[in-house]
Amino acid sequence: MRRTAILIITMKLQREIAIILAAAFVLLPALAGAAAAAEPTATEPVQRLVLFQSPDMSNHYGYITVDSVDVKLEGVNAVYTINYSIDPWIAFLVFLLGKQDLKNRLLKIINPPVPSSGQTQEIVFQYVDNEKAIISVSNAAMSYGDNTYWYPEQEFAITIPQITFTASFTKTYNNTRVIERGFGYY
């Protein structure tokens, strides 16, 4: 009987703590925004510098800010290593609710090339955390059948600050949203 009472009290306490944490998680960003928006009380005018960034030049997608992408080409397959950061208050949600939304957004960002007709494509997340993802993509390139390959044109969902392709060579693009015309490699 005493054990049951302790269990009931513990369950109620856990529920109350969960409600308090959820309320704090919801209210904290709103309160932080209100505090930041509060006008200063000084009598001198405040100078503010506002910089605008064109959406075409943004490396931010939802709650993800991409720093760099490395693409290792192995025959027709590609391995994408994405280095990024997540908005701090979303990182807790990713931990709490899982990484499926993060994975979906990362795939939209890299937008891997679609294989030519008749080929299937397999996309596998080898590693995902709050700073880095490694994604392998089969049939990302086309084979000419003589150990030469063609990586097709690719458009990303955002501007990638630095993207490096590694195959029989290393090729780096800066502030890139589109790989135009593609390129060959062996």
mmCIF file of C-alpha atoms in Angstrom:
data_model
loop_
_atom_site.group_PDB
_atom_site.id
_atom_site.type_symbol
_atom_site.label_atom_id
_atom_site.label_comp_id
_atom_site.label_asym_id
_atom_site.label_seq_id
_atom_site.Cartn_x
_atom_site.Cartn_y
_atom_site.Cartn_z
ATOM 1 C CA MET A 1 0.000 0.000 0.000
ATOM 2 C CA ARG A 2 2.782 2.426 0.959
ATOM 3 C CA ARG A 3 4.683 1.511 -2.196
ATOM 4 C CA THR A 4 1.641 2.269 -4.367
ATOM 5 C CA ALA A 5 1.231 5.682 -2.733
ATOM 6 C CA ILE A 6 4.875 6.526 -3.385
ATOM 7 C CA LEU A 7 4.523 5.411 -7.004
ATOM 8 C CA ILE A 8 1.428 7.589 -7.508
ATOM 9 C CA ILE A 9 3.157 10.622 -5.972
ATOM 10 C CA THR A 10 6.240 10.044 -8.151
ATOM 11 C CA MET A 11 4.115 9.800 -11.296
ATOM 12 C CA LYS A 12 2.276 13.037 -10.446
ATOM 13 C CA LEU A 13 5.571 14.780 -9.746
ATOM 14 C CA GLN A 14 7.008 13.597 -13.061
ATOM 15 C CA ARG A 15 3.923 14.836 -14.910
ATOM 16 C CA GLU A 16 4.120 18.256 -13.208
ATOM 17 C CA ILE A 17 7.832 18.570 -13.991
ATOM 18 C CA ALA A 18 7.168 17.655 -17.624
ATOM 19 C CA ILE A 19 4.428 20.288 -17.870
ATOM 20 C CA ILE A 20 6.689 22.932 -16.317
ATOM 21 C CA LEU A 21 9.543 22.064 -18.700
ATOM 22 C CA ALA A 22 7.223 22.123 -21.722
ATOM 23 C CA ALA A 23 5.812 25.513 -20.675
ATOM 24 C CA ALA A 24 9.315 26.897 -20.132
ATOM 25 C CA PHE A 25 10.415 25.566 -23.522
ATOM 26 C CA VAL A 26 7.451 27.248 -25.241
ATOM 27 C CA LEU A 27 7.652 30.525 -23.327
ATOM 28 C CA LEU A 28 11.433 30.995 -23.266
ATOM 29 C CA PRO A 29 11.841 32.012 -26.944
ATOM 30 C CA ALA A 30 8.865 34.384 -26.694
ATOM 31 C CA LEU A 31 10.183 35.994 -23.518
ATOM 32 C CA ALA A 32 13.686 36.281 -24.970
ATOM 33 C CA GLY A 33 12.269 37.986 -28.073
ATOM 34 C CA ALA A 34 10.239 40.400 -25.959
ATOM 35 C CA ALA A 35 13.293 41.288 -23.876
ATOM 36 C CA ALA A 36 15.378 41.856 -26.986
ATOM 37 C CA ALA A 37 12.685 44.047 -28.519
ATOM 38 C CA ALA A 38 12.374 46.250 -25.428
ATOM 39 C CA GLU A 39 13.472 49.812 -26.110
ATOM 40 C CA PRO A 40 16.477 51.108 -24.198
ATOM 41 C CA THR A 41 15.791 53.750 -21.555
ATOM 42 C CA ALA A 42 18.768 55.931 -22.466
ATOM 43 C CA THR A 43 17.977 59.443 -23.686
ATOM 44 C CA GLU A 44 20.520 59.254 -26.500
ATOM 45 C CA PRO A 45 19.354 57.828 -29.818
ATOM 46 C CA VAL A 46 20.489 54.290 -30.514
ATOM 47 C CA GLN A 47 22.162 53.605 -33.830
ATOM 48 C CA ARG A 48 21.252 50.297 -35.380
ATOM 49 C CA LEU A 49 22.923 48.591 -38.281
ATOM 50 C CA VAL A 50 20.719 46.239 -40.255
ATOM 51 C CA LEU A 51 22.233 44.027 -42.887
ATOM 52 C CA PHE A 52 20.002 42.361 -45.425
ATOM 53 C CA GLN A 53 20.981 39.158 -47.118
ATOM 54 C CA SER A 54 19.429 38.092 -50.362
ATOM 55 C CA PRO A 55 17.501 34.809 -50.048
ATOM 56 C CA ASP A 56 19.565 33.530 -52.977
ATOM 57 C CA MET A 57 22.751 33.966 -50.919
ATOM 58 C CA SER A 58 21.466 32.397 -47.692
ATOM 59 C CA ASN A 59 23.029 29.276 -46.224
ATOM 60 C CA HIS A 60 20.159 28.952 -43.728
ATOM 61 C CA TYR A 61 17.347 26.431 -44.302
ATOM 62 C CA GLY A 62 14.712 26.346 -41.575
ATOM 63 C CA TYR A 63 16.640 25.787 -38.374
ATOM 64 C CA ILE A 64 19.803 24.526 -40.146
ATOM 65 C CA THR A 65 22.785 26.707 -41.098
ATOM 66 C CA VAL A 66 25.152 24.912 -43.476
ATOM 67 C CA ASP A 67 28.885 25.608 -43.207
ATOM 68 C CA SER A 68 30.281 23.235 -45.836
ATOM 69 C CA VAL A 69 29.587 20.108 -47.864
ATOM 70 C CA ASP A 70 32.167 17.524 -48.940
ATOM 71 C CA VAL A 71 31.205 15.105 -51.716
ATOM 72 C CA LYS A 72 33.336 12.020 -52.260
ATOM 73 C CA LEU A 73 32.582 10.436 -55.626
ATOM 74 C CA GLU A 74 33.183 6.678 -55.826
ATOM 75 C CA GLY A 75 32.196 5.450 -59.273
ATOM 76 C CA VAL A 76 28.512 6.307 -59.713
ATOM 77 C CA ASN A 77 27.971 6.649 -55.961
ATOM 78 C CA ALA A 78 28.473 9.727 -53.808
ATOM 79 C CA VAL A 79 29.036 10.243 -50.098
ATOM 80 C CA TYR A 80 27.925 13.670 -48.843
ATOM 81 C CA THR A 81 29.374 14.999 -45.590
ATOM 82 C CA ILE A 82 27.410 18.043 -44.458
ATOM 83 C CA ASN A 83 28.779 20.297 -41.716
ATOM 84 C CA TYR A 84 26.113 22.518 -40.187
ATOM 85 C CA SER A 85 24.703 23.969 -37.006
ATOM 86 C CA ILE A 86 21.182 23.839 -35.633
ATOM 87 C CA ASP A 87 19.426 26.715 -33.899
ATOM 88 C CA PRO A 88 20.090 26.062 -30.185
ATOM 89 C CA TRP A 89 16.513 25.878 -28.976
ATOM 90 C CA ILE A 90 15.615 23.451 -31.795
ATOM 91 C CA ALA A 91 18.473 21.112 -30.873
ATOM 92 C CA PHE A 92 16.502 20.104 -27.788
ATOM 93 C CA LEU A 93 13.454 19.296 -29.936
ATOM 94 C CA VAL A 94 15.590 17.212 -32.291
ATOM 95 C CA PHE A 95 16.883 15.302 -29.267
ATOM 96 C CA LEU A 96 13.406 14.942 -27.814
ATOM 97 C CA LEU A 97 11.368 14.136 -30.928
ATOM 98 C CA GLY A 98 13.951 12.402 -33.102
ATOM 99 C CA LYS A 99 15.967 13.189 -36.213
ATOM 100 C CA GLN A 100 13.511 12.432 -39.011
ATOM 101 C CA ASP A 101 12.673 16.094 -39.708
ATOM 102 C CA LEU A 102 16.392 16.938 -39.651
ATOM 103 C CA LYS A 103 17.092 14.150 -42.153
ATOM 104 C CA ASN A 104 14.290 15.334 -44.455
ATOM 105 C CA ARG A 105 15.618 18.899 -44.398
ATOM 106 C CA LEU A 106 19.192 17.759 -45.091
ATOM 107 C CA LEU A 107 17.998 15.808 -48.140
ATOM 108 C CA LYS A 108 16.131 18.876 -49.415
ATOM 109 C CA ILE A 109 19.272 20.956 -48.941
ATOM 110 C CA ILE A 110 21.610 18.691 -50.945
ATOM 111 C CA ASN A 111 18.931 17.640 -53.446
ATOM 112 C CA PRO A 112 20.960 14.682 -54.812
ATOM 113 C CA PRO A 113 20.914 14.170 -58.593
ATOM 114 C CA VAL A 114 18.220 11.795 -59.837
ATOM 115 C CA PRO A 115 19.612 8.701 -61.606
ATOM 116 C CA SER A 116 19.046 8.160 -65.299
ATOM 117 C CA SER A 117 16.043 6.091 -66.292
ATOM 118 C CA GLY A 118 15.936 2.476 -65.197
ATOM 119 C CA GLN A 119 18.289 2.909 -62.258
ATOM 120 C CA THR A 120 17.231 2.870 -58.649
ATOM 121 C CA GLN A 121 18.701 5.159 -56.050
ATOM 122 C CA GLU A 122 19.343 4.265 -52.446
ATOM 123 C CA ILE A 123 19.936 7.013 -49.895
ATOM 124 C CA VAL A 124 21.388 5.955 -46.542
ATOM 125 C CA PHE A 125 22.181 8.168 -43.567
ATOM 126 C CA GLN A 126 25.418 6.750 -42.203
ATOM 127 C CA TYR A 127 25.688 9.327 -39.406
ATOM 128 C CA VAL A 128 23.579 12.248 -38.144
ATOM 129 C CA ASP A 129 24.012 14.530 -35.154
ATOM 130 C CA ASN A 130 23.486 18.236 -34.435
ATOM 131 C CA GLU A 131 26.628 19.303 -36.334
ATOM 132 C CA LYS A 132 27.343 16.767 -39.060
ATOM 133 C CA ALA A 133 25.644 14.265 -41.348
ATOM 134 C CA ILE A 134 27.100 11.642 -43.670
ATOM 135 C CA ILE A 135 24.764 10.498 -46.433
ATOM 136 C CA SER A 136 25.564 7.888 -49.073
ATOM 137 C CA VAL A 137 23.689 8.106 -52.367
ATOM 138 C CA SER A 138 23.823 5.361 -54.977
ATOM 139 C CA ASN A 139 23.620 6.199 -58.692
ATOM 140 C CA ALA A 140 24.265 9.916 -58.155
ATOM 141 C CA ALA A 141 26.395 9.989 -61.328
ATOM 142 C CA MET A 142 26.252 8.346 -64.751
ATOM 143 C CA SER A 143 28.756 5.760 -65.968
ATOM 144 C CA TYR A 144 30.093 5.680 -69.516
ATOM 145 C CA GLY A 145 31.096 2.032 -68.976
ATOM 146 C CA ASP A 146 34.856 2.601 -69.285
ATOM 147 C CA ASN A 147 35.577 3.816 -65.730
ATOM 148 C CA THR A 148 34.652 7.376 -66.676
ATOM 149 C CA TYR A 149 31.688 9.088 -65.067
ATOM 150 C CA TRP A 150 29.551 12.193 -65.374
ATOM 151 C CA TYR A 151 28.222 14.070 -62.349
ATOM 152 C CA PRO A 152 25.150 15.953 -63.628
ATOM 153 C CA GLU A 153 24.007 19.498 -62.967
ATOM 154 C CA GLN A 154 22.771 19.930 -59.408
ATOM 155 C CA GLU A 155 20.778 22.663 -57.690
ATOM 156 C CA PHE A 156 20.826 22.982 -53.914
ATOM 157 C CA ALA A 157 17.998 24.380 -51.779
ATOM 158 C CA ILE A 158 20.375 26.996 -50.322
ATOM 159 C CA THR A 159 23.689 28.626 -51.136
ATOM 160 C CA ILE A 160 26.457 26.353 -49.893
ATOM 161 C CA PRO A 161 29.374 28.446 -48.540
ATOM 162 C CA GLN A 162 31.927 25.803 -49.563
ATOM 163 C CA ILE A 163 31.395 22.543 -51.415
ATOM 164 C CA THR A 164 34.301 20.249 -52.254
ATOM 165 C CA PHE A 165 34.119 17.344 -54.688
ATOM 166 C CA THR A 166 36.738 14.604 -54.421
ATOM 167 C CA ALA A 167 37.227 11.912 -57.068
ATOM 168 C CA SER A 168 40.319 11.582 -59.249
ATOM 169 C CA PHE A 169 40.722 15.298 -58.455
ATOM 170 C CA THR A 170 39.594 17.811 -55.863
ATOM 171 C CA LYS A 171 37.327 20.654 -56.958
ATOM 172 C CA THR A 172 36.029 23.337 -54.571
ATOM 173 C CA TYR A 173 33.178 25.786 -55.176
ATOM 174 C CA ASN A 174 32.456 28.760 -52.932
ATOM 175 C CA ASN A 175 29.007 30.321 -52.330
ATOM 176 C CA THR A 176 27.353 27.927 -54.741
ATOM 177 C CA ARG A 177 23.693 27.209 -55.276
ATOM 178 C CA VAL A 178 23.965 25.423 -58.632
ATOM 179 C CA ILE A 179 26.602 23.139 -60.146
ATOM 180 C CA GLU A 180 25.991 24.078 -63.763
ATOM 181 C CA ARG A 181 26.499 21.627 -66.607
ATOM 182 C CA GLY A 182 28.039 19.026 -64.290
ATOM 183 C CA PHE A 183 31.530 17.579 -64.795
ATOM 184 C CA GLY A 184 33.322 14.397 -65.781
ATOM 185 C CA TYR A 185 35.728 12.304 -63.729
ATOM 186 C CA TYR A 186 37.361 8.904 -63.682
#
